[in-house]
Each structure stands twice: as structure tokens, then as C-alpha cells.
C-alpha positions as a Markdown table, in Angstrom:
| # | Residue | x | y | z |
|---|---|---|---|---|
| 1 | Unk | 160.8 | -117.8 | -156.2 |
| 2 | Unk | 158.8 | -114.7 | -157.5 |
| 3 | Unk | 157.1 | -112.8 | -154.8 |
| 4 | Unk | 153.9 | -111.1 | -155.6 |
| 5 | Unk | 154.0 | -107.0 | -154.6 |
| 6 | Unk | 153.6 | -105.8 | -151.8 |
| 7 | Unk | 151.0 | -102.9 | -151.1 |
| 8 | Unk | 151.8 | -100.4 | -148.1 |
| 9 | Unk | 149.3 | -98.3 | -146.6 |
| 10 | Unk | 151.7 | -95.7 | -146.0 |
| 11 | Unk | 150.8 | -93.5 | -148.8 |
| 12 | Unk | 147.5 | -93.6 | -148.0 |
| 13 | Unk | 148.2 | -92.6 | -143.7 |
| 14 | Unk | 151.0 | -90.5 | -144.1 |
| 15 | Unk | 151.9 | -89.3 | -147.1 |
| 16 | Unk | 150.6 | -86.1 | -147.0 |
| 17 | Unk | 152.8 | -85.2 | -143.9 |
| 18 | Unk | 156.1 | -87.4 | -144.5 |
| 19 | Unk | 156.4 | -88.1 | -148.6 |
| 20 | Unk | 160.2 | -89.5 | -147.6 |
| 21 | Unk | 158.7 | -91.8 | -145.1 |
| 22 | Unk | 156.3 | -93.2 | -147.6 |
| 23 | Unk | 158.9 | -93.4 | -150.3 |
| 24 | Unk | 161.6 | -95.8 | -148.2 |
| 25 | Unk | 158.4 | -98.0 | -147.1 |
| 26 | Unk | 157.6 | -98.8 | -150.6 |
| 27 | Unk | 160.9 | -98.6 | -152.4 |
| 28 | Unk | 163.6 | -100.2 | -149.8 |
| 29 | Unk | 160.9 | -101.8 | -146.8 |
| 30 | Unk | 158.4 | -103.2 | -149.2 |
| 31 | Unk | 160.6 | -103.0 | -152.4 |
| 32 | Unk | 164.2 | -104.1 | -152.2 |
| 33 | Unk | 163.7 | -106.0 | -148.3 |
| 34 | Unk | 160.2 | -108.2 | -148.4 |
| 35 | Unk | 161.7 | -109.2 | -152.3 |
| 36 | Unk | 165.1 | -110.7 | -151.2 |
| 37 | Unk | 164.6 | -114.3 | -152.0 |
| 38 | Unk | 166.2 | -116.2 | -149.3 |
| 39 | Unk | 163.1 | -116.0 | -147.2 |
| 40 | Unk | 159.5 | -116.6 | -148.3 |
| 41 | Unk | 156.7 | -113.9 | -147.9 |
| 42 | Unk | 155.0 | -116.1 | -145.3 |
| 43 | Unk | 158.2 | -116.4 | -143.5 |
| 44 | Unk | 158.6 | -112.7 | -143.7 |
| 45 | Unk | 155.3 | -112.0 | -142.3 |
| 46 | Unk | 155.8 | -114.9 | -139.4 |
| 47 | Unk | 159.0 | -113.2 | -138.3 |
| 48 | Unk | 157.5 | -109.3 | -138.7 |
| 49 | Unk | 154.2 | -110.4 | -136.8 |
| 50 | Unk | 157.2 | -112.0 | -134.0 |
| 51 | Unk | 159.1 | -108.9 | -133.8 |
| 52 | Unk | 156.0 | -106.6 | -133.6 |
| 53 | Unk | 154.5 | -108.9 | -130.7 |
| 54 | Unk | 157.7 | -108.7 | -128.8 |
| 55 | Unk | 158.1 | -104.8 | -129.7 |
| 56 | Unk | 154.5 | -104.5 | -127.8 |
| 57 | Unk | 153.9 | -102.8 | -131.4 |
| 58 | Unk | 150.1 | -103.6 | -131.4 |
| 59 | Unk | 149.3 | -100.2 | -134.2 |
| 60 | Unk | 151.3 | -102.5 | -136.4 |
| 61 | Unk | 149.3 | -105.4 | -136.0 |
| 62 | Unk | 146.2 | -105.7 | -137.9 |
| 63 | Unk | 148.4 | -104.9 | -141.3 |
| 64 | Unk | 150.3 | -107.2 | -140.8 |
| 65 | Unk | 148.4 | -110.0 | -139.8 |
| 66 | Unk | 146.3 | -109.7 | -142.8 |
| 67 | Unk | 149.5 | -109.5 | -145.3 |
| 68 | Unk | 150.6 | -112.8 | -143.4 |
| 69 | Unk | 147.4 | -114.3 | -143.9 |
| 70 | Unk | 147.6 | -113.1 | -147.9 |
| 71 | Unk | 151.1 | -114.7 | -147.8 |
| 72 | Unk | 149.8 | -118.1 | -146.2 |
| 73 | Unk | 149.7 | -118.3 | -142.7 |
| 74 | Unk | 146.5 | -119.4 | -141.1 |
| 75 | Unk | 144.7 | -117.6 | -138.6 |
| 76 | Unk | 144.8 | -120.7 | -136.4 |
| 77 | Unk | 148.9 | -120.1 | -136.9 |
| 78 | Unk | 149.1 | -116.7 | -136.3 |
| 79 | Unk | 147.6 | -117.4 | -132.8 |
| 80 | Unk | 149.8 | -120.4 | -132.3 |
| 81 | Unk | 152.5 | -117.9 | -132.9 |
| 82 | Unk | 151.3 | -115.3 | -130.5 |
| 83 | Unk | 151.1 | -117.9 | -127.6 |
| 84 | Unk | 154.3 | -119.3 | -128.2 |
| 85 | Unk | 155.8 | -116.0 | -127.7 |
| 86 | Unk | 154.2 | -115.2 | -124.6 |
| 87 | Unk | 156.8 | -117.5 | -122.6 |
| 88 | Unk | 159.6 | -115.4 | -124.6 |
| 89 | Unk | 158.5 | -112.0 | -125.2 |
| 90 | Unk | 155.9 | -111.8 | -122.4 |
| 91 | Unk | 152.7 | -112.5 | -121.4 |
| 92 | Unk | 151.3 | -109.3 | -121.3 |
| 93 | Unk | 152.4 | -108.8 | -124.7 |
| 94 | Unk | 151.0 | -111.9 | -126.5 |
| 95 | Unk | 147.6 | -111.4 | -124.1 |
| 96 | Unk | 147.6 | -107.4 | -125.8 |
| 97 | Unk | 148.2 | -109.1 | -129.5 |
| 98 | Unk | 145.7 | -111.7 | -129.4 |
| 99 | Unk | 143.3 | -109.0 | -128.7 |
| 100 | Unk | 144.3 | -107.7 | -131.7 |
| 101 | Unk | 144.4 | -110.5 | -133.5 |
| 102 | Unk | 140.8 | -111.5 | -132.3 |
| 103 | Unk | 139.5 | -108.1 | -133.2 |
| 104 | Unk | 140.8 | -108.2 | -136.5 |
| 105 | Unk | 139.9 | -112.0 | -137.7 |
| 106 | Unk | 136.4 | -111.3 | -136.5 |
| 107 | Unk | 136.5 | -108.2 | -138.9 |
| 108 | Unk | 137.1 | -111.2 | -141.5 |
């Protein structure tokens, strides 16, 4: 399966202050990781939009819920997701990252 590239924002936040930062986000993170082929891009983003949910990572979020959105996943699964995880990760974490999630889908 080809995946289609993957566009951080790091550059754009932080490379002014942290070049090496930006530079193993695009070329090992976004370049060598997201493109390994045993997993899909929309599985990738369901398992990064997991682990940042039960990290209580909600900074991450809004990225990454559009990327999963651009590789497939629904809005209406990205919130199925979020509950889900609330009896494994927390319910004050999934309550925090449907917040998010409703901010940014209204945002469009």
C-alpha cells in the first residue's frame, strides 16, 4: 500500500528554536515511522489519537484528529473512540478530549 505524505507542523511551531526537533518529526516520526506498511494511515491515526487520549495529551489533539480524519476516520469514529477509552484510560480524560474534539469539528 502507498501512503500519501505526511505534513508536520513542526517546522512551522518550532523550528526556529529546535531545527533537530523538527528534523526527527519529519524525517524518522513522519518519514520512516507513519510509512511502514504493516499498518494503515487510518490505523495509525486511531492508535496515535488512543495514546494521546490516554497520555491526557490534549495540545496534541486537534493535529491529530484532523490528519485521522484526512486518513479516513469519521468524526462520528473519532468520538466513538474517545468514549470507549474513557472506561480504560479514564473518564476525565476522554470527558477533557471530547472537548477538544468538539471544539475542533465545529471549527470544520
Amino acid at each position: 500500500m502507498k501512503h500519501k505524505q505526511i505534513i508536520s507542523n513542526a517546522r512551522e511551531t518550532m523550528g526556529d528554536v529546535t531545527p533537530a526537533f523538527v528534523q526527527y518529526s519529519e524525517e524518522v516520526l513522519f518519514g520512516d515511522v507513519w510509512r511502514r506498511e504493516e499498518l494503515s494511515l487510518r490505523e495509525r491515526s486511531l492508535v496515535t489519537v488512543a495514546a494521546l487520549v490516554a497520555g491526557e495529551h490534549t495540545n496534541q489533539l486537534p493535529y491529530h484528529l484532523n490528519l485521522a480524519k484526512e486518513n479516513g476516520l469519521t468524526e462520528e469514529e473519532l468520538m466513538e473512540a474517545i468514549t470507549h477509552l474513557a472506561f480504560y484510560v479514564g473518564w476525565p480524560r476522554a470527558a477533557s478530549a471530547i472537548q477538544v474534539a468538539k471544539a475542533e469539528f465545529e471549527r470544520g
